[in-house]
CSV table of C-alpha atoms (C1' of nucleotides) in Angstrom, one decimal:
chain,number,residue,atom,x,y,z
A,1,VAL,CA,-16.1,12.4,-12.9
A,2,PRO,CA,-14.4,12.7,-9.6
A,3,THR,CA,-13.9,16.0,-8.1
A,4,SER,CA,-10.5,17.5,-8.4
A,5,ARG,CA,-10.7,21.2,-7.5
A,6,SER,CA,-8.1,22.6,-5.3
A,7,TYR,CA,-7.7,25.6,-3.0
A,8,ARG,CA,-4.3,26.2,-4.5
A,9,ASP,CA,-2.8,27.0,-1.2
A,10,ALA,CA,0.4,25.6,0.1
A,11,CYS,CA,-0.8,25.6,3.7
A,12,GLY,CA,-1.2,22.2,5.1
A,13,ILE,CA,-4.6,22.8,6.2
A,14,ALA,CA,-5.9,23.8,2.6
A,15,ARG,CA,-3.8,20.8,1.3
A,16,ALA,CA,-5.6,18.5,3.6
A,17,LEU,CA,-9.0,19.9,2.6
A,18,ASP,CA,-8.1,19.5,-1.0
A,19,VAL,CA,-8.0,15.7,-0.2
A,20,VAL,CA,-10.8,15.2,2.5
A,21,GLY,CA,-12.6,18.5,2.3
A,22,GLU,CA,-15.2,17.4,-0.3
A,23,ARG,CA,-18.6,16.7,1.0
A,24,TRP,CA,-19.0,13.1,2.5
A,25,ALA,CA,-15.2,12.5,2.3
A,26,LEU,CA,-14.6,12.7,6.1
A,27,LEU,CA,-17.7,10.6,6.8
A,28,VAL,CA,-16.5,7.9,4.5
A,29,VAL,CA,-13.2,8.1,6.6
A,30,ARG,CA,-15.2,7.8,9.8
A,31,GLU,CA,-17.0,4.6,8.5
A,32,LEU,CA,-13.6,3.1,7.9
A,33,LEU,CA,-12.2,3.9,11.3
A,34,PHE,CA,-13.6,0.6,12.6
A,35,GLY,CA,-11.9,-1.3,9.9
A,36,PRO,CA,-12.2,-2.2,6.3
A,37,GLN,CA,-15.7,-2.2,4.9
A,38,ARG,CA,-17.6,-3.2,1.9
A,39,PHE,CA,-19.3,-1.0,-0.5
A,40,SER,CA,-22.7,-2.1,0.4
A,41,VAL,CA,-22.2,-1.5,4.1
A,42,LEU,CA,-20.9,2.0,3.4
A,43,ARG,CA,-24.0,2.6,1.3
A,44,LYS,CA,-26.2,1.5,4.2
A,45,GLU,CA,-24.4,3.6,6.8
A,46,LEU,CA,-24.2,6.6,4.7
A,47,ALA,CA,-27.8,6.5,3.6
A,48,GLY,CA,-27.8,10.1,2.5
A,49,ALA,CA,-25.2,9.6,-0.2
A,50,SER,CA,-26.1,8.2,-3.5
A,51,SER,CA,-24.2,5.3,-4.9
A,52,ASN,CA,-22.8,7.4,-7.6
A,53,LEU,CA,-21.6,10.0,-5.1
A,54,LEU,CA,-20.1,7.3,-2.9
A,55,THR,CA,-18.2,5.7,-5.7
A,56,ASP,CA,-16.7,9.1,-6.6
A,57,ARG,CA,-15.5,9.8,-3.0
A,58,LEU,CA,-14.0,6.4,-2.7
A,59,ARG,CA,-12.1,6.8,-5.9
A,60,GLU,CA,-10.8,10.2,-4.9
A,61,LEU,CA,-9.8,9.0,-1.6
A,62,GLU,CA,-8.0,6.1,-3.1
A,63,ALA,CA,-6.3,8.2,-5.8
A,64,ASN,CA,-5.0,10.5,-2.9
A,65,GLY,CA,-3.7,7.6,-0.8
A,66,VAL,CA,-6.3,7.9,2.0
A,67,LEU,CA,-7.7,4.4,1.4
A,68,VAL,CA,-7.1,1.3,-0.7
A,69,ARG,CA,-9.5,-1.0,-2.3
A,70,ARG,CA,-8.4,-4.5,-1.5
A,71,ARG,CA,-9.8,-8.0,-2.4
A,72,ALA,CA,-9.7,-10.4,0.4
A,73,GLY,CA,-11.8,-13.5,1.0
A,74,GLY,CA,-13.5,-13.0,-2.4
A,75,VAL,CA,-14.9,-9.7,-1.6
A,76,TRP,CA,-13.6,-6.1,-2.1
A,77,ARG,CA,-13.2,-4.0,0.9
A,78,TYR,CA,-12.1,-0.4,1.4
A,79,GLU,CA,-9.5,0.1,3.9
A,80,LEU,CA,-7.6,3.1,5.3
A,81,THR,CA,-4.0,3.4,4.6
A,82,GLU,CA,-1.8,4.2,7.5
A,83,TRP,CA,-1.9,7.9,6.5
A,84,GLY,CA,-5.6,7.6,6.4
A,85,ARG,CA,-5.7,6.1,9.9
A,86,GLU,CA,-3.8,9.1,11.1
A,87,LEU,CA,-7.0,11.1,10.7
A,88,GLU,CA,-8.6,9.1,13.6
A,89,PRO,CA,-7.5,11.5,16.4
A,90,ILE,CA,-8.3,14.3,14.3
A,91,LEU,CA,-11.9,13.1,13.5
A,92,LEU,CA,-12.5,12.2,17.2
A,93,ALA,CA,-11.5,15.7,18.2
A,94,LEU,CA,-13.8,17.2,15.6
A,95,GLY,CA,-16.5,14.9,16.8
A,96,GLY,CA,-16.0,16.1,20.4
A,97,TRP,CA,-16.2,19.7,19.1
A,98,GLY,CA,-19.4,18.9,17.2
A,99,LEU,CA,-21.3,17.7,20.2
A,100,ARG,CA,-22.1,21.3,20.9
A,101,VAL,CA,-24.0,21.6,17.6
A,102,PRO,CA,-27.7,21.2,18.1
A,103,LEU,CA,-29.0,17.8,17.1
A,104,PRO,CA,-30.4,17.9,13.5
A,105,ALA,CA,-34.1,17.3,13.2
A,106,GLY,CA,-35.2,13.7,12.7
A,107,PRO,CA,-31.7,12.4,12.7
A,108,ALA,CA,-31.3,9.4,10.5
A,109,LEU,CA,-29.1,7.4,12.7
A,110,THR,CA,-26.9,4.7,11.6
A,111,ALA,CA,-25.1,2.1,13.7
A,112,SER,CA,-21.6,3.4,13.2
A,113,SER,CA,-22.5,7.0,13.7
A,114,VAL,CA,-24.0,6.3,17.1
A,115,LEU,CA,-21.1,4.1,18.0
A,116,ILE,CA,-18.7,6.8,17.2
A,117,PHE,CA,-21.0,9.0,19.2
A,118,LEU,CA,-20.7,6.5,22.0
A,119,ARG,CA,-16.9,6.4,21.7
A,120,GLY,CA,-16.6,10.1,21.8
A,121,VAL,CA,-19.1,10.9,24.6
A,122,ALA,CA,-18.7,7.9,27.1
A,123,ARG,CA,-16.0,7.9,29.7
A,124,PRO,CA,-13.9,4.9,30.4
A,125,GLY,CA,-14.4,3.1,33.7
A,126,PRO,CA,-13.8,-0.4,35.1
A,127,ASP,CA,-12.8,-3.1,32.5
A,128,VAL,CA,-16.0,-4.2,30.9
A,129,THR,CA,-16.5,-5.9,27.6
A,130,TYR,CA,-19.8,-5.4,25.7
A,131,ARG,CA,-21.4,-7.3,23.0
A,132,MET,CA,-23.5,-4.7,21.2
A,133,GLU,CA,-25.9,-5.7,18.6
A,134,LEU,CA,-27.5,-2.9,16.5
A,135,ASP,CA,-29.9,-3.7,13.7
A,136,GLY,CA,-28.6,-7.2,13.5
A,137,ARG,CA,-24.9,-6.3,13.3
A,138,VAL,CA,-22.6,-7.0,16.2
A,139,TRP,CA,-19.8,-4.9,17.7
A,140,THR,CA,-17.5,-5.1,20.6
A,141,VAL,CA,-17.3,-2.2,23.0
A,142,ARG,CA,-14.7,-2.2,25.7
A,143,THR,CA,-14.2,0.1,28.6
A,144,GLY,CA,-11.1,0.3,30.8
A,145,GLY,CA,-7.9,2.2,31.0
A,146,ASP,CA,-8.4,5.5,29.7
A,147,GLU,CA,-10.3,4.9,26.6
A,148,VAL,CA,-13.6,3.5,25.3
A,149,SER,CA,-12.9,1.3,22.2
A,150,VAL,CA,-15.3,0.1,19.6
A,151,GLU,CA,-14.6,-2.6,17.0
A,152,PRO,CA,-16.9,-4.5,14.6
A,153,GLY,CA,-17.5,-8.2,15.5
A,154,ALA,CA,-18.5,-10.2,18.5
A,155,PRO,CA,-16.3,-10.4,21.6
A,156,ALA,CA,-15.1,-13.6,23.1
A,157,GLY,CA,-16.5,-13.5,26.5
A,158,PRO,CA,-18.7,-10.4,27.0
A,159,ASP,CA,-19.6,-9.1,30.3
A,160,VAL,CA,-22.8,-7.5,29.0
A,161,SER,CA,-24.9,-8.3,25.9
A,162,VAL,CA,-27.0,-5.4,24.5
A,163,ARG,CA,-29.4,-5.7,21.7
A,164,THR,CA,-31.1,-2.6,20.4
A,165,ASP,CA,-31.3,-0.1,17.4
A,166,PRO,CA,-29.2,2.9,16.7
A,167,VAL,CA,-32.0,5.5,17.5
A,168,THR,CA,-32.7,3.9,20.9
A,169,LEU,CA,-29.1,3.7,21.8
A,170,ASN,CA,-28.7,7.4,20.9
A,171,ASP,CA,-31.7,8.3,23.0
A,172,LEU,CA,-30.3,6.4,25.8
A,173,LEU,CA,-26.9,8.1,25.4
A,174,ALA,CA,-28.5,11.6,25.1
A,175,GLY,CA,-30.7,10.9,28.1
A,176,ALA,CA,-33.9,11.3,26.1
A,177,VAL,CA,-35.1,7.9,27.2
A,178,ALA,CA,-34.6,6.1,30.5
A,179,LEU,CA,-33.0,2.7,30.4
A,180,ASP,CA,-35.7,1.2,32.5
A,181,ASP,CA,-38.4,2.4,30.1
A,182,ALA,CA,-36.6,1.1,27.1
A,183,LEU,CA,-36.1,-2.2,28.8
A,184,SER,CA,-39.6,-2.6,29.8
A,185,ASP,CA,-41.1,-1.9,26.4
A,186,GLY,CA,-38.5,-4.1,24.7
A,187,ARG,CA,-36.6,-1.6,22.7
A,188,VAL,CA,-33.6,-2.7,24.3
A,189,ALA,CA,-32.6,-6.0,25.8
A,190,VAL,CA,-29.6,-6.4,28.1
A,191,THR,CA,-28.2,-9.5,29.7
A,192,GLY,CA,-25.3,-9.9,31.9
A,193,ARG,CA,-24.0,-7.1,34.1
A,194,VAL,CA,-26.8,-4.7,33.5
A,195,PRO,CA,-25.4,-2.2,36.1
A,196,ALA,CA,-22.3,-1.8,34.2
A,197,PHE,CA,-24.3,-0.8,31.1
A,198,ARG,CA,-26.2,1.6,33.2
A,199,ARG,CA,-23.0,3.2,34.4
A,200,LEU,CA,-21.8,3.4,30.8
A,201,LEU,CA,-24.9,5.5,29.8
A,202,ARG,CA,-24.6,7.6,32.8
A,203,THR,CA,-21.1,8.6,31.9
A,204,ALA,CA,-22.3,10.0,28.6
A,205,LEU,CA,-24.6,12.4,30.3
A,206,ARG,CA,-22.2,14.9,31.5
A,207,PRO,CA,-23.4,18.5,30.7
B,1,VAL,CA,-28.7,32.6,0.6
B,2,PRO,CA,-26.4,31.0,3.1
B,3,THR,CA,-26.0,27.3,3.0
B,4,SER,CA,-28.0,25.2,5.4
B,5,ARG,CA,-27.8,21.6,4.4
B,6,SER,CA,-27.3,18.9,7.0
B,7,TYR,CA,-26.1,15.4,7.0
B,8,ARG,CA,-28.9,14.7,9.4
B,9,ASP,CA,-26.6,12.5,11.4
B,10,ALA,CA,-26.4,12.7,15.2
B,11,CYS,CA,-22.7,11.8,15.1
B,12,GLY,CA,-20.5,14.6,16.5
B,13,ILE,CA,-18.4,14.5,13.4
B,14,ALA,CA,-21.3,14.9,11.2
B,15,ARG,CA,-22.6,17.7,13.3
B,16,ALA,CA,-19.3,19.5,13.2
B,17,LEU,CA,-19.1,19.2,9.5
B,18,ASP,CA,-22.7,20.7,9.3
B,19,VAL,CA,-21.2,23.8,10.7
B,20,VAL,CA,-17.6,23.9,9.3
B,21,GLY,CA,-17.7,21.4,6.5
B,22,GLU,CA,-18.8,23.7,3.7
B,23,ARG,CA,-16.2,24.8,1.3
B,24,TRP,CA,-14.0,27.6,2.5
B,25,ALA,CA,-15.4,27.5,6.1
B,26,LEU,CA,-12.3,26.0,7.8
B,27,LEU,CA,-10.1,28.3,5.8
B,28,VAL,CA,-12.0,31.3,7.2
B,29,VAL,CA,-11.5,29.8,10.7
B,30,ARG,CA,-7.9,29.4,9.9
B,31,GLU,CA,-7.5,33.1,9.0
B,32,LEU,CA,-9.1,34.1,12.3
B,33,LEU,CA,-6.7,31.9,14.4
B,34,PHE,CA,-4.3,34.8,14.5
B,35,GLY,CA,-6.9,37.1,15.9
B,36,PRO,CA,-9.9,39.2,14.7
B,37,GLN,CA,-9.8,40.3,11.1
B,38,ARG,CA,-11.5,42.7,8.8
B,39,PHE,CA,-13.6,41.7,5.9
B,40,SER,CA,-11.0,43.2,3.4
B,41,VAL,CA,-8.2,41.5,4.9
B,42,LEU,CA,-10.0,38.2,4.7
B,43,ARG,CA,-10.8,38.8,1.1
B,44,LYS,CA,-7.1,39.5,0.4
B,45,GLU,CA,-5.9,36.3,2.2
B,46,LEU,CA,-8.6,34.0,0.8
B,47,ALA,CA,-8.1,35.3,-2.8
B,48,GLY,CA,-9.8,32.3,-4.4
B,49,ALA,CA,-13.1,33.1,-2.7
B,50,SER,CA,-15.5,35.7,-4.1
B,51,SER,CA,-16.8,38.5,-1.9
B,52,ASN,CA,-20.2,36.9,-2.1
B,53,LEU,CA,-19.1,33.6,-1.0
B,54,LEU,CA,-17.0,35.1,1.7
B,55,THR,CA,-20.1,36.9,3.1
B,56,ASP,CA,-22.2,33.7,3.1
B,57,ARG,CA,-19.6,31.7,5.0
B,58,LEU,CA,-19.2,34.6,7.5
B,59,ARG,CA,-22.9,34.7,8.1
B,60,GLU,CA,-23.2,31.0,8.5
B,61,LEU,CA,-20.3,30.8,10.9
B,62,GLU,CA,-21.7,33.6,12.8
B,63,ALA,CA,-25.2,32.0,12.9
B,64,ASN,CA,-23.7,28.8,14.2
B,65,GLY,CA,-21.8,30.5,16.9
B,66,VAL,CA,-18.2,29.9,15.6
B,67,LEU,CA,-17.5,33.6,15.2
B,68,VAL,CA,-18.9,37.0,16.0
B,69,ARG,CA,-18.9,40.2,14.1
B,70,ARG,CA,-17.9,43.0,16.4
B,71,ARG,CA,-17.3,46.7,16.1
B,72,ALA,CA,-14.3,48.0,17.8
B,73,GLY,CA,-12.4,51.1,17.1
B,74,GLY,CA,-14.8,52.2,14.4
B,75,VAL,CA,-14.4,49.1,12.2
B,76,TRP,CA,-16.0,45.8,12.1
B,77,ARG,CA,-14.0,42.8,12.7
B,78,TYR,CA,-14.7,39.0,12.6
B,79,GLU,CA,-13.5,37.2,15.8
B,80,LEU,CA,-13.6,33.5,16.8
B,81,THR,CA,-15.8,32.8,19.7
B,82,GLU,CA,-14.3,30.6,22.4
B,83,TRP,CA,-15.9,27.6,20.9
B,84,GLY,CA,-14.5,28.6,17.5
B,85,ARG,CA,-11.0,29.0,19.0
B,86,GLU,CA,-11.3,25.3,20.2
B,87,LEU,CA,-10.9,24.4,16.5
B,88,GLU,CA,-7.2,25.5,16.7
B,89,PRO,CA,-5.6,22.3,17.8
B,90,ILE,CA,-7.8,20.4,15.3
B,91,LEU,CA,-6.9,22.6,12.4
B,92,LEU,CA,-3.2,22.4,13.3
B,93,ALA,CA,-3.4,18.7,13.5
B,94,LEU,CA,-5.1,18.7,10.1
B,95,GLY,CA,-2.5,20.9,8.7
B,96,GLY,CA,0.2,18.5,9.8
B,97,TRP,CA,-1.6,15.7,8.2
B,98,GLY,CA,-2.0,17.7,5.0
B,99,LEU,CA,1.8,18.3,4.7
B,100,ARG,CA,2.0,15.0,2.9
B,101,VAL,CA,-0.3,16.2,0.1
B,102,PRO,CA,1.7,17.1,-2.9
B,103,LEU,CA,2.0,20.9,-3.3
B,104,PRO,CA,-0.7,22.2,-5.7
B,105,ALA,CA,0.6,23.7,-9.0
B,106,GLY,CA,1.2,27.4,-9.0
B,107,PRO,CA,0.3,27.9,-5.4
B,108,ALA,CA,-1.2,31.3,-4.8
B,109,LEU,CA,0.4,31.8,-1.4
B,110,THR,CA,-0.9,34.3,1.1
B,111,ALA,CA,0.9,35.6,4.1
B,112,SER,CA,-1.2,33.8,6.7
B,113,SER,CA,-1.2,30.5,4.9
B,114,VAL,CA,2.6,30.3,4.8
B,115,LEU,CA,2.8,31.4,8.4
B,116,ILE,CA,0.4,28.7,9.4
B,117,PHE,CA,2.7,26.4,7.3
B,118,LEU,CA,5.7,27.8,9.1
B,119,ARG,CA,4.1,27.2,12.5
B,120,GLY,CA,3.2,23.7,11.5
B,121,VAL,CA,6.5,22.6,10.0
B,122,ALA,CA,9.1,24.5,12.0
B,123,ARG,CA,10.5,23.0,15.1
B,124,PRO,CA,11.1,25.1,18.1
B,125,GLY,CA,14.6,25.8,19.3
B,126,PRO,CA,16.4,28.3,21.3
B,127,ASP,CA,14.5,31.4,22.4
B,128,VAL,CA,14.3,33.6,19.3
B,129,THR,CA,12.0,36.4,18.4
B,130,TYR,CA,11.4,37.3,14.8
B,131,ARG,CA,10.0,40.3,13.1
B,132,MET,CA,8.5,38.9,9.9
B,133,GLU,CA,7.4,41.3,7.3
B,134,LEU,CA,5.5,39.7,4.3
B,135,ASP,CA,4.1,41.9,1.6
B,136,GLY,CA,4.1,44.9,4.1
B,137,ARG,CA,2.3,43.3,6.8
B,138,VAL,CA,4.2,42.6,10.1
B,139,TRP,CA,4.1,39.5,12.3
B,140,THR,CA,5.8,38.2,15.3
B,141,VAL,CA,7.3,34.7,15.3
B,142,ARG,CA,8.8,33.2,18.5
B,143,THR,CA,10.6,30.0,18.8
B,144,GLY,CA,11.5,28.6,22.2
B,145,GLY,CA,9.9,26.1,24.7
B,146,ASP,CA,8.2,23.4,22.7
B,147,GLU,CA,6.2,25.6,20.2
B,148,VAL,CA,6.6,28.1,17.5
B,149,SER,CA,4.2,30.9,17.9
B,150,VAL,CA,2.9,33.4,15.3
B,151,GLU,CA,1.0,36.5,16.0
B,152,PRO,CA,0.1,39.5,13.8
B,153,GLY,CA,1.9,42.8,14.8
B,154,ALA,CA,5.6,43.8,15.4
B,155,PRO,CA,7.5,42.5,18.4
B,156,ALA,CA,9.2,44.7,20.9
B,157,GLY,CA,12.8,43.7,20.6
B,158,PRO,CA,13.2,41.2,17.8
B,159,ASP,CA,16.4,39.2,17.5
B,160,VAL,CA,16.0,38.9,13.8
B,161,SER,CA,14.1,41.0,11.3
B,162,VAL,CA,13.1,39.3,7.9
B,163,ARG,CA,11.4,41.1,5.1
B,164,THR,CA,10.2,39.0,2.1
B,165,ASP,CA,7.1,37.8,0.4
B,166,PRO,CA,5.0,34.7,1.0
B,167,VAL,CA,6.2,32.8,-2.1
B,168,THR,CA,9.8,33.2,-1.2
B,169,LEU,CA,9.3,32.3,2.4
B,170,ASN,CA,7.5,29.3,1.3
B,171,ASP,CA,10.3,28.4,-1.1
B,172,LEU,CA,12.8,28.8,1.6
B,173,LEU,CA,10.8,26.5,4.0
B,174,ALA,CA,10.3,23.9,1.3
B,175,GLY,CA,13.9,23.9,0.5
B,176,ALA,CA,13.3,25.0,-3.1
B,177,VAL,CA,15.4,28.0,-2.8
B,178,ALA,CA,18.6,28.5,-0.7
B,179,LEU,CA,18.7,31.3,1.7
B,180,ASP,CA,22.0,32.7,0.4
B,181,ASP,CA,20.6,32.8,-3.1
B,182,ALA,CA,17.4,34.6,-1.9
B,183,LEU,CA,19.5,37.0,0.1
B,184,SER,CA,21.8,37.9,-2.8
B,185,ASP,CA,19.2,38.6,-5.3
B,186,GLY,CA,17.2,40.6,-2.7
B,187,ARG,CA,14.1,38.5,-2.6
B,188,VAL,CA,14.7,38.3,1.2
B,189,ALA,CA,16.4,40.7,3.6
B,190,VAL,CA,17.5,39.6,7.0
B,191,THR,CA,19.0,41.7,9.7
B,192,GLY,CA,20.1,40.7,13.1
B,193,ARG,CA,20.9,37.1,14.1
B,194,VAL,CA,20.9,35.6,10.5
B,195,PRO,CA,22.2,32.1,11.7
B,196,ALA,CA,19.1,31.8,13.9
B,197,PHE,CA,16.8,32.3,10.9
B,198,ARG,CA,18.9,29.8,9.0
B,199,ARG,CA,18.5,27.2,11.6
B,200,LEU,CA,14.7,27.9,11.7
B,201,LEU,CA,14.5,27.2,7.9
B,202,ARG,CA,16.6,24.1,8.5
B,203,THR,CA,14.3,22.5,11.0
B,204,ALA,CA,11.4,22.9,8.3
B,205,LEU,CA,13.3,20.6,6.1
B,206,ARG,CA,12.7,17.3,7.8
B,207,PRO,CA,11.7,14.6,5.2
C,1,DC,C1',-23.1,-7.9,-4.6
C,2,DG,C1',-20.6,-3.9,-6.4
C,3,DG,C1',-20.8,-0.9,-8.8
C,4,DT,C1',-21.9,2.1,-14.1
C,5,DA,C1',-24.5,4.8,-17.0
C,6,DT,C1',-27.7,8.3,-17.9
C,7,DC,C1',-30.5,12.0,-17.1
C,8,DC,C1',-31.9,15.8,-14.7
C,9,DT,C1',-32.3,19.2,-11.1
C,10,DT,C1',-30.2,22.0,-8.1
C,11,DT,C1',-27.0,25.3,-6.3
C,12,DG,C1',-22.8,26.6,-5.2
C,13,DC,C1',-20.1,29.8,-7.0
C,14,DG,C1',-17.9,33.2,-10.0
C,15,DA,C1',-18.2,37.8,-12.3
C,16,DT,C1',-19.6,42.0,-12.4
C,17,DA,C1',-22.0,46.0,-11.0
C,18,DC,C1',-23.7,48.7,-7.5
C,19,DT,C1',-24.6,51.1,-2.9
C,20,DG,C1',-24.4,53.3,1.9
D,1,DC,C1',-14.3,50.2,3.1
D,2,DA,C1',-17.8,46.5,3.6
D,3,DG,C1',-20.5,44.5,1.8
D,4,DT,C1',-25.4,43.6,-1.4
D,5,DA,C1',-27.7,42.7,-5.7
D,6,DT,C1',-28.2,40.4,-10.1
D,7,DC,C1',-27.0,37.2,-13.4
D,8,DG,C1',-25.5,33.0,-15.4
D,9,DC,C1',-23.2,28.8,-15.7
D,10,DA,C1',-20.6,24.7,-14.7
D,11,DA,C1',-20.7,21.2,-11.8
D,12,DA,C1',-22.2,18.6,-7.8
D,13,DG,C1',-25.0,15.5,-6.8
D,14,DG,C1',-30.0,13.0,-6.5
D,15,DA,C1',-32.9,9.5,-8.9
D,16,DT,C1',-33.3,5.7,-11.5
D,17,DA,C1',-32.2,2.2,-14.4
D,18,DC,C1',-29.0,-1.0,-15.8
D,19,DC,C1',-25.1,-4.6,-15.9
D,20,DG,C1',-21.2,-8.2,-15.0
DNA sequence: CGGTATCCTTTGCGATACTG
DNA sequence: CAGTATCGCAAAGGATACCG
């Protein structure tokens, strides 16, 4: 039984919250910011949410036009509608605002959450393309211009390849672990233009 | 017993939602966007929330540094911190996004919700200052430049004075009621530069 | 893989009453 | 006015099992 309570308030903010204000809803949207995703991947990324709950949220968001369930290549994927994608700048701004909230104890970090973190916290610099492998899944991170972009999938000709896990990457971004330490004990493996990666991490360390 | 559950996710979005993601939390922030408010006013504006719930939310938001409870002039007021005020652009963007959500049935409109609606939906035009009286409370609305601003309190030298109620103003903004009809049956009273007010309403009617 | 179905616990939340 | 206290319930949501 999907949730369907309303604030019964004509204000746009209240109406928006009627649609994406339920628990987990905006995190589902966050997961889909990188592109269409399968149910099983969403489950893995949103580890705290039960399958039942995830189904409810997906149904509600679909019923409200935030996402669509589409079959392509034999598998079902959930994909943001154009309207749903318009939440992206809002979510990124909210993510920036939330950086000031103390880190939760024992964070259960997932790949996409730390990559959104990366996108929010890192500053763009020279044009560099990264192949970022986290827990076996591969992403493309690009710096350059005035943005840091993150997409799922491998880049064509990466300048740097990084293989690590979400917790280590988060520690590196937060400055809790030094890159050299993580390199020497094998938690992270970097090939290619290592200094570029080092610079990327440094930009995340602003106060 | 205030809520203190966490997504346990280091992502800034999740951390932000740990703080302002509970039900009613962002609407409390919305109420405070116009300035410090008293408990009783918040209760009136957020009619759907019980006193108990409102207390919980205020305590949580205070504990998390979004607002402060301050005694001034003999009365307690809740006031956004600087960090809390940084939610303003995010909330306004969310409100714009939410305009595409169908209006809830039988909306229980409050003064501030319709004024936020007004601010989000109206387009700035020539410099005009309005004295807006809704249910006995007075606000200042200004157009000009590239923004529509709304503040509590009466303006010094208003160009237009409007007296009505939130539901009628909302109907006028939504185009559900024509200004002339509302004027003739007394639901709204306008003195001063009536055409300016008519134009303001028209700008809200974009598709 | 992509969900449903069922059960059960928790708790958010509403209603009401009460207090300094 | 500005909340606190108590009660009680519907409902959200976690756990587990199951199914096409």
